[in-house]
Amino acid sequence: MPSLTRIVGFLLILLGIAGYVGTGMVSMTALIPALVGAVFLVLALAARRPQARKHVMHAALALALVLILGVAPRIMGAVNAGEVSRPAVLAQIAMAVILLVYVLLGVKSF
């Protein structure tokens, strides 16, 4: 799980940077996935200690679940408004999918 958490962190950082560059470097909020990815990288580093691994991975999965639940209403609102093609919405969908796969693989590993 720590290696998967590291991969998720890097993917989210790449998503945030791509979103920021893709929107013309205008909105700092496009970097939110990168910030979340950095948190996952820190959690992956903390999980290297064997005695902390289980607790840190549970925290990472809980964080991922909270983030999914937080972004889901925004995605649904954008879908209902027909704004799915906006870069911000696409980034939110990508982040939710990455985190959902992470949660599913995490639950499977426990």
mmCIF file of N, CA and C in Angstrom:
data_model
loop_
_atom_site.group_PDB
_atom_site.id
_atom_site.type_symbol
_atom_site.label_atom_id
_atom_site.label_comp_id
_atom_site.label_asym_id
_atom_site.label_seq_id
_atom_site.Cartn_x
_atom_site.Cartn_y
_atom_site.Cartn_z
ATOM 1 N N MET A 1 0.798 -1.207 0.000
ATOM 2 C CA MET A 1 0.000 0.000 0.000
ATOM 3 C C MET A 1 0.843 1.275 0.000
ATOM 4 N N PRO A 2 1.963 1.319 0.707
ATOM 5 C CA PRO A 2 2.751 2.555 0.647
ATOM 6 C C PRO A 2 3.223 2.890 -0.771
ATOM 7 N N SER A 3 3.569 1.879 -1.550
ATOM 8 C CA SER A 3 4.010 2.159 -2.922
ATOM 9 C C SER A 3 2.834 2.643 -3.775
ATOM 10 N N LEU A 4 1.656 2.077 -3.568
ATOM 11 C CA LEU A 4 0.464 2.542 -4.277
ATOM 12 C C LEU A 4 0.126 3.978 -3.866
ATOM 13 N N THR A 5 0.289 4.282 -2.597
ATOM 14 C CA THR A 5 0.036 5.636 -2.109
ATOM 15 C C THR A 5 1.007 6.618 -2.759
ATOM 16 N N ARG A 6 2.245 6.212 -2.911
ATOM 17 C CA ARG A 6 3.242 7.052 -3.573
ATOM 18 C C ARG A 6 2.857 7.297 -5.034
ATOM 19 N N ILE A 7 2.422 6.260 -5.713
ATOM 20 C CA ILE A 7 2.000 6.389 -7.119
ATOM 21 C C ILE A 7 0.810 7.337 -7.226
ATOM 22 N N VAL A 8 -0.162 7.185 -6.336
ATOM 23 C CA VAL A 8 -1.329 8.068 -6.333
ATOM 24 C C VAL A 8 -0.888 9.505 -6.089
ATOM 25 N N GLY A 9 0.041 9.694 -5.168
ATOM 26 C CA GLY A 9 0.553 11.033 -4.906
ATOM 27 C C GLY A 9 1.168 11.659 -6.147
ATOM 28 N N PHE A 10 1.994 10.899 -6.848
ATOM 29 C CA PHE A 10 2.614 11.419 -8.066
ATOM 30 C C PHE A 10 1.581 11.694 -9.159
ATOM 31 N N LEU A 11 0.601 10.807 -9.301
ATOM 32 C CA LEU A 11 -0.448 11.024 -10.301
ATOM 33 C C LEU A 11 -1.230 12.305 -10.018
ATOM 34 N N LEU A 12 -1.546 12.522 -8.752
ATOM 35 C CA LEU A 12 -2.296 13.725 -8.403
ATOM 36 C C LEU A 12 -1.461 14.989 -8.593
ATOM 37 N N ILE A 13 -0.184 14.901 -8.314
ATOM 38 C CA ILE A 13 0.699 16.052 -8.553
ATOM 39 C C ILE A 13 0.746 16.358 -10.048
ATOM 40 N N LEU A 14 0.889 15.336 -10.867
ATOM 41 C CA LEU A 14 0.889 15.538 -12.314
ATOM 42 C C LEU A 14 -0.438 16.113 -12.800
ATOM 43 N N LEU A 15 -1.530 15.623 -12.247
ATOM 44 C CA LEU A 15 -2.850 16.131 -12.605
ATOM 45 C C LEU A 15 -2.980 17.605 -12.248
ATOM 46 N N GLY A 16 -2.518 17.972 -11.068
ATOM 47 C CA GLY A 16 -2.594 19.366 -10.646
ATOM 48 C C GLY A 16 -1.759 20.281 -11.526
ATOM 49 N N ILE A 17 -0.555 19.843 -11.841
ATOM 50 C CA ILE A 17 0.318 20.656 -12.702
ATOM 51 C C ILE A 17 -0.276 20.761 -14.110
ATOM 52 N N ALA A 18 -0.765 19.648 -14.636
ATOM 53 C CA ALA A 18 -1.378 19.667 -15.971
ATOM 54 C C ALA A 18 -2.613 20.567 -15.984
ATOM 55 N N GLY A 19 -3.408 20.502 -14.934
ATOM 56 C CA GLY A 19 -4.587 21.355 -14.855
ATOM 57 C C GLY A 19 -4.227 22.827 -14.775
ATOM 58 N N TYR A 20 -3.193 23.123 -14.028
ATOM 59 C CA TYR A 20 -2.748 24.516 -13.885
ATOM 60 C C TYR A 20 -2.213 25.049 -15.209
ATOM 61 N N VAL A 21 -1.382 24.274 -15.866
ATOM 62 C CA VAL A 21 -0.828 24.692 -17.157
ATOM 63 C C VAL A 21 -1.936 24.718 -18.213
ATOM 64 N N GLY A 22 -2.829 23.726 -18.176
ATOM 65 C CA GLY A 22 -3.907 23.634 -19.159
ATOM 66 C C GLY A 22 -4.915 24.767 -19.065
ATOM 67 N N THR A 23 -5.004 25.397 -17.919
ATOM 68 C CA THR A 23 -5.935 26.522 -17.767
ATOM 69 C C THR A 23 -5.226 27.854 -17.927
ATOM 70 N N GLY A 24 -4.036 27.822 -18.463
ATOM 71 C CA GLY A 24 -3.313 29.065 -18.713
ATOM 72 C C GLY A 24 -2.644 29.654 -17.489
ATOM 73 N N MET A 25 -2.440 28.843 -16.475
ATOM 74 C CA MET A 25 -1.791 29.264 -15.229
ATOM 75 C C MET A 25 -2.479 30.480 -14.604
ATOM 76 N N VAL A 26 -3.793 30.485 -14.689
ATOM 77 C CA VAL A 26 -4.566 31.608 -14.173
ATOM 78 C C VAL A 26 -5.103 31.320 -12.770
ATOM 79 N N SER A 27 -5.611 30.117 -12.581
ATOM 80 C CA SER A 27 -6.275 29.789 -11.329
ATOM 81 C C SER A 27 -5.400 28.892 -10.453
ATOM 82 N N MET A 28 -5.107 29.379 -9.264
ATOM 83 C CA MET A 28 -4.312 28.578 -8.330
ATOM 84 C C MET A 28 -5.089 27.359 -7.829
ATOM 85 N N THR A 29 -6.413 27.399 -7.915
ATOM 86 C CA THR A 29 -7.199 26.257 -7.452
ATOM 87 C C THR A 29 -6.972 25.024 -8.315
ATOM 88 N N ALA A 30 -6.437 25.210 -9.522
ATOM 89 C CA ALA A 30 -6.116 24.060 -10.368
ATOM 90 C C ALA A 30 -5.010 23.218 -9.755
ATOM 91 N N LEU A 31 -4.287 23.790 -8.793
ATOM 92 C CA LEU A 31 -3.198 23.062 -8.134
ATOM 93 C C LEU A 31 -3.665 22.238 -6.927
ATOM 94 N N ILE A 32 -4.951 22.256 -6.644
ATOM 95 C CA ILE A 32 -5.461 21.494 -5.496
ATOM 96 C C ILE A 32 -5.101 20.007 -5.600
ATOM 97 N N PRO A 33 -5.265 19.350 -6.756
ATOM 98 C CA PRO A 33 -4.842 17.939 -6.822
ATOM 99 C C PRO A 33 -3.355 17.752 -6.516
ATOM 100 N N ALA A 34 -2.531 18.721 -6.901
ATOM 101 C CA ALA A 34 -1.096 18.615 -6.606
ATOM 102 C C ALA A 34 -0.849 18.695 -5.104
ATOM 103 N N LEU A 35 -1.576 19.565 -4.423
ATOM 104 C CA LEU A 35 -1.449 19.671 -2.970
ATOM 105 C C LEU A 35 -1.885 18.371 -2.298
ATOM 106 N N VAL A 36 -2.995 17.826 -2.758
ATOM 107 C CA VAL A 36 -3.476 16.544 -2.225
ATOM 108 C C VAL A 36 -2.447 15.449 -2.493
ATOM 109 N N GLY A 37 -1.862 15.458 -3.689
ATOM 110 C CA GLY A 37 -0.831 14.475 -4.025
ATOM 111 C C GLY A 37 0.374 14.585 -3.112
ATOM 112 N N ALA A 38 0.753 15.809 -2.763
ATOM 113 C CA ALA A 38 1.881 16.002 -1.846
ATOM 114 C C ALA A 38 1.568 15.406 -0.477
ATOM 115 N N VAL A 39 0.326 15.551 -0.034
ATOM 116 C CA VAL A 39 -0.073 14.958 1.250
ATOM 117 C C VAL A 39 0.042 13.435 1.182
ATOM 118 N N PHE A 40 -0.370 12.856 0.063
ATOM 119 C CA PHE A 40 -0.263 11.397 -0.088
ATOM 120 C C PHE A 40 1.198 10.950 -0.121
ATOM 121 N N LEU A 41 2.064 11.747 -0.716
ATOM 122 C CA LEU A 41 3.491 11.403 -0.699
ATOM 123 C C LEU A 41 4.041 11.422 0.725
ATOM 124 N N VAL A 42 3.634 12.404 1.512
ATOM 125 C CA VAL A 42 4.071 12.473 2.909
ATOM 126 C C VAL A 42 3.549 11.260 3.680
ATOM 127 N N LEU A 43 2.311 10.895 3.432
ATOM 128 C CA LEU A 43 1.760 9.714 4.102
ATOM 129 C C LEU A 43 2.502 8.447 3.680
ATOM 130 N N ALA A 44 2.873 8.359 2.408
ATOM 131 C CA ALA A 44 3.636 7.188 1.948
ATOM 132 C C ALA A 44 4.992 7.138 2.628
ATOM 133 N N LEU A 45 5.616 8.282 2.835
ATOM 134 C CA LEU A 45 6.899 8.316 3.547
ATOM 135 C C LEU A 45 6.728 7.903 5.009
ATOM 136 N N ALA A 46 5.652 8.375 5.632
ATOM 137 C CA ALA A 46 5.405 8.018 7.032
ATOM 138 C C ALA A 46 5.123 6.530 7.181
ATOM 139 N N ALA A 47 4.576 5.915 6.146
ATOM 140 C CA ALA A 47 4.233 4.490 6.202
ATOM 141 C C ALA A 47 5.453 3.597 6.074
ATOM 142 N N ARG A 48 6.608 4.178 5.842
ATOM 143 C CA ARG A 48 7.825 3.350 5.760
ATOM 144 C C ARG A 48 8.192 2.770 7.124
ATOM 145 N N ARG A 49 7.757 3.412 8.194
ATOM 146 C CA ARG A 49 7.996 2.862 9.534
ATOM 147 C C ARG A 49 6.997 1.721 9.769
ATOM 148 N N PRO A 50 7.478 0.512 9.971
ATOM 149 C CA PRO A 50 6.571 -0.638 10.096
ATOM 150 C C PRO A 50 5.514 -0.487 11.193
ATOM 151 N N GLN A 51 5.889 0.119 12.318
ATOM 152 C CA GLN A 51 4.925 0.244 13.407
ATOM 153 C C GLN A 51 3.836 1.275 13.114
ATOM 154 N N ALA A 52 4.053 2.154 12.149
ATOM 155 C CA ALA A 52 3.058 3.178 11.818
ATOM 156 C C ALA A 52 2.299 2.862 10.538
ATOM 157 N N ARG A 53 2.753 1.869 9.807
ATOM 158 C CA ARG A 53 2.204 1.617 8.463
ATOM 159 C C ARG A 53 0.695 1.452 8.447
ATOM 160 N N LYS A 54 0.166 0.591 9.297
ATOM 161 C CA LYS A 54 -1.268 0.311 9.270
ATOM 162 C C LYS A 54 -2.077 1.577 9.562
ATOM 163 N N HIS A 55 -1.663 2.332 10.557
ATOM 164 C CA HIS A 55 -2.401 3.550 10.926
ATOM 165 C C HIS A 55 -2.327 4.604 9.822
ATOM 166 N N VAL A 56 -1.159 4.762 9.244
ATOM 167 C CA VAL A 56 -0.982 5.771 8.196
ATOM 168 C C VAL A 56 -1.778 5.389 6.955
ATOM 169 N N MET A 57 -1.790 4.121 6.595
ATOM 170 C CA MET A 57 -2.536 3.705 5.412
ATOM 171 C C MET A 57 -4.039 3.834 5.632
ATOM 172 N N HIS A 58 -4.494 3.570 6.853
ATOM 173 C CA HIS A 58 -5.911 3.799 7.150
ATOM 174 C C HIS A 58 -6.240 5.287 7.047
ATOM 175 N N ALA A 59 -5.347 6.122 7.524
ATOM 176 C CA ALA A 59 -5.556 7.566 7.416
ATOM 177 C C ALA A 59 -5.580 8.012 5.962
ATOM 178 N N ALA A 60 -4.699 7.456 5.143
ATOM 179 C CA ALA A 60 -4.654 7.812 3.724
ATOM 180 C C ALA A 60 -5.947 7.399 3.021
ATOM 181 N N LEU A 61 -6.428 6.207 3.337
ATOM 182 C CA LEU A 61 -7.685 5.760 2.724
ATOM 183 C C LEU A 61 -8.866 6.583 3.213
ATOM 184 N N ALA A 62 -8.866 6.944 4.478
ATOM 185 C CA ALA A 62 -9.945 7.799 4.996
ATOM 186 C C ALA A 62 -9.915 9.166 4.317
ATOM 187 N N LEU A 63 -8.729 9.725 4.148
ATOM 188 C CA LEU A 63 -8.590 11.002 3.461
ATOM 189 C C LEU A 63 -9.101 10.897 2.024
ATOM 190 N N ALA A 64 -8.731 9.832 1.338
ATOM 191 C CA ALA A 64 -9.190 9.637 -0.039
ATOM 192 C C ALA A 64 -10.706 9.549 -0.104
ATOM 193 N N LEU A 65 -11.306 8.839 0.833
ATOM 194 C CA LEU A 65 -12.763 8.712 0.852
ATOM 195 C C LEU A 65 -13.430 10.059 1.120
ATOM 196 N N VAL A 66 -12.903 10.823 2.052
ATOM 197 C CA VAL A 66 -13.455 12.156 2.345
ATOM 198 C C VAL A 66 -13.342 13.060 1.118
ATOM 199 N N LEU A 67 -12.216 12.982 0.435
ATOM 200 C CA LEU A 67 -12.027 13.801 -0.770
ATOM 201 C C LEU A 67 -13.005 13.398 -1.872
ATOM 202 N N ILE A 68 -13.240 12.117 -2.036
ATOM 203 C CA ILE A 68 -14.216 11.652 -3.032
ATOM 204 C C ILE A 68 -15.599 12.194 -2.693
ATOM 205 N N LEU A 69 -15.965 12.063 -1.428
ATOM 206 C CA LEU A 69 -17.277 12.550 -0.997
ATOM 207 C C LEU A 69 -17.382 14.070 -1.124
ATOM 208 N N GLY A 70 -16.259 14.762 -0.997
ATOM 209 C CA GLY A 70 -16.268 16.213 -1.120
ATOM 210 C C GLY A 70 -16.369 16.689 -2.553
ATOM 211 N N VAL A 71 -15.780 15.965 -3.475
ATOM 212 C CA VAL A 71 -15.778 16.401 -4.874
ATOM 213 C C VAL A 71 -16.997 15.862 -5.637
ATOM 214 N N ALA A 72 -17.623 14.824 -5.163
ATOM 215 C CA ALA A 72 -18.759 14.215 -5.863
ATOM 216 C C ALA A 72 -19.913 15.193 -6.101
ATOM 217 N N PRO A 73 -20.323 15.984 -5.116
ATOM 218 C CA PRO A 73 -21.421 16.935 -5.388
ATOM 219 C C PRO A 73 -21.054 17.980 -6.453
ATOM 220 N N ARG A 74 -19.805 18.397 -6.474
ATOM 221 C CA ARG A 74 -19.375 19.372 -7.486
ATOM 222 C C ARG A 74 -19.425 18.740 -8.880
ATOM 223 N N ILE A 75 -19.016 17.484 -8.967
ATOM 224 C CA ILE A 75 -19.054 16.791 -10.257
ATOM 225 C C ILE A 75 -20.502 16.622 -10.708
ATOM 226 N N MET A 76 -21.358 16.192 -9.796
ATOM 227 C CA MET A 76 -22.764 15.986 -10.139
ATOM 228 C C MET A 76 -23.419 17.295 -10.566
ATOM 229 N N GLY A 77 -23.113 18.380 -9.889
ATOM 230 C CA GLY A 77 -23.653 19.684 -10.274
ATOM 231 C C GLY A 77 -23.198 20.093 -11.662
ATOM 232 N N ALA A 78 -21.944 19.847 -11.981
ATOM 233 C CA ALA A 78 -21.410 20.184 -13.307
ATOM 234 C C ALA A 78 -22.034 19.298 -14.383
ATOM 235 N N VAL A 79 -22.235 18.022 -14.072
ATOM 236 C CA VAL A 79 -22.864 17.116 -15.033
ATOM 237 C C VAL A 79 -24.298 17.567 -15.301
ATOM 238 N N ASN A 80 -25.019 17.905 -14.251
ATOM 239 C CA ASN A 80 -26.406 18.349 -14.409
ATOM 240 C C ASN A 80 -26.493 19.665 -15.178
ATOM 241 N N ALA A 81 -25.483 20.514 -15.057
ATOM 242 C CA ALA A 81 -25.464 21.798 -15.757
ATOM 243 C C ALA A 81 -24.898 21.676 -17.170
ATOM 244 N N GLY A 82 -24.449 20.484 -17.558
ATOM 245 C CA GLY A 82 -23.894 20.270 -18.883
ATOM 246 C C GLY A 82 -22.515 20.880 -19.068
ATOM 247 N N GLU A 83 -21.746 20.989 -17.993
ATOM 248 C CA GLU A 83 -20.426 21.614 -18.040
ATOM 249 C C GLU A 83 -19.295 20.596 -17.906
ATOM 250 N N VAL A 84 -19.508 19.404 -18.386
ATOM 251 C CA VAL A 84 -18.543 18.325 -18.206
ATOM 252 C C VAL A 84 -17.236 18.590 -18.953
ATOM 253 N N SER A 85 -17.289 19.352 -20.008
ATOM 254 C CA SER A 85 -16.077 19.558 -20.813
ATOM 255 C C SER A 85 -15.161 20.656 -20.269
ATOM 256 N N ARG A 86 -15.563 21.340 -19.205
ATOM 257 C CA ARG A 86 -14.693 22.362 -18.609
ATOM 258 C C ARG A 86 -13.464 21.695 -18.000
ATOM 259 N N PRO A 87 -12.272 22.312 -18.140
ATOM 260 C CA PRO A 87 -11.044 21.705 -17.591
ATOM 261 C C PRO A 87 -11.125 21.442 -16.088
ATOM 262 N N ALA A 88 -11.750 22.335 -15.345
ATOM 263 C CA ALA A 88 -11.851 22.140 -13.897
ATOM 264 C C ALA A 88 -12.673 20.892 -13.571
ATOM 265 N N VAL A 89 -13.745 20.699 -14.295
ATOM 266 C CA VAL A 89 -14.604 19.528 -14.058
ATOM 267 C C VAL A 89 -13.865 18.251 -14.462
ATOM 268 N N LEU A 90 -13.166 18.294 -15.569
ATOM 269 C CA LEU A 90 -12.399 17.121 -15.993
ATOM 270 C C LEU A 90 -11.330 16.761 -14.964
ATOM 271 N N ALA A 91 -10.682 17.774 -14.392
ATOM 272 C CA ALA A 91 -9.671 17.516 -13.361
ATOM 273 C C ALA A 91 -10.317 16.927 -12.109
ATOM 274 N N GLN A 92 -11.495 17.415 -11.754
ATOM 275 C CA GLN A 92 -12.194 16.874 -10.584
ATOM 276 C C GLN A 92 -12.595 15.423 -10.817
ATOM 277 N N ILE A 93 -13.061 15.136 -12.021
ATOM 278 C CA ILE A 93 -13.435 13.757 -12.351
ATOM 279 C C ILE A 93 -12.205 12.854 -12.305
ATOM 280 N N ALA A 94 -11.112 13.315 -12.881
ATOM 281 C CA ALA A 94 -9.881 12.512 -12.881
ATOM 282 C C ALA A 94 -9.401 12.263 -11.455
ATOM 283 N N MET A 95 -9.444 13.296 -10.619
ATOM 284 C CA MET A 95 -9.016 13.130 -9.231
ATOM 285 C C MET A 95 -9.927 12.138 -8.509
ATOM 286 N N ALA A 96 -11.230 12.237 -8.724
ATOM 287 C CA ALA A 96 -12.169 11.326 -8.070
ATOM 288 C C ALA A 96 -11.938 9.886 -8.524
ATOM 289 N N VAL A 97 -11.668 9.691 -9.807
ATOM 290 C CA VAL A 97 -11.436 8.339 -10.320
ATOM 291 C C VAL A 97 -10.152 7.759 -9.733
ATOM 292 N N ILE A 98 -9.090 8.551 -9.714
ATOM 293 C CA ILE A 98 -7.822 8.085 -9.134
ATOM 294 C C ILE A 98 -8.024 7.688 -7.677
ATOM 295 N N LEU A 99 -8.717 8.538 -6.932
ATOM 296 C CA LEU A 99 -8.929 8.260 -5.509
ATOM 297 C C LEU A 99 -9.874 7.076 -5.292
ATOM 298 N N LEU A 100 -10.874 6.935 -6.149
ATOM 299 C CA LEU A 100 -11.792 5.804 -6.022
ATOM 300 C C LEU A 100 -11.069 4.484 -6.262
ATOM 301 N N VAL A 101 -10.234 4.438 -7.284
ATOM 302 C CA VAL A 101 -9.445 3.228 -7.543
ATOM 303 C C VAL A 101 -8.520 2.947 -6.354
ATOM 304 N N TYR A 102 -7.929 3.989 -5.815
ATOM 305 C CA TYR A 102 -7.054 3.837 -4.645
ATOM 306 C C TYR A 102 -7.820 3.256 -3.454
ATOM 307 N N VAL A 103 -9.007 3.785 -3.195
ATOM 308 C CA VAL A 103 -9.816 3.285 -2.068
ATOM 309 C C VAL A 103 -10.190 1.827 -2.309
ATOM 310 N N LEU A 104 -10.625 1.503 -3.510
ATOM 311 C CA LEU A 104 -11.016 0.130 -3.794
ATOM 312 C C LEU A 104 -9.850 -0.844 -3.632
ATOM 313 N N LEU A 105 -8.683 -0.460 -4.139
ATOM 314 C CA LEU A 105 -7.499 -1.320 -3.984
ATOM 315 C C LEU A 105 -7.063 -1.385 -2.523
ATOM 316 N N GLY A 106 -7.228 -0.287 -1.797
ATOM 317 C CA GLY A 106 -6.873 -0.282 -0.382
ATOM 318 C C GLY A 106 -7.759 -1.175 0.447
ATOM 319 N N VAL A 107 -9.057 -1.116 0.185
ATOM 320 C CA VAL A 107 -9.996 -1.973 0.909
ATOM 321 C C VAL A 107 -9.710 -3.435 0.585
ATOM 322 N N LYS A 108 -9.397 -3.699 -0.670
ATOM 323 C CA LYS A 108 -9.086 -5.071 -1.066
ATOM 324 C C LYS A 108 -7.835 -5.586 -0.352
ATOM 325 N N SER A 109 -6.869 -4.707 -0.128
ATOM 326 C CA SER A 109 -5.612 -5.139 0.500
ATOM 327 C C SER A 109 -5.770 -5.414 1.997
ATOM 328 N N PHE A 110 -6.779 -4.808 2.613
ATOM 329 C CA PHE A 110 -6.984 -5.042 4.049
ATOM 330 C C PHE A 110 -7.763 -6.310 4.226
#
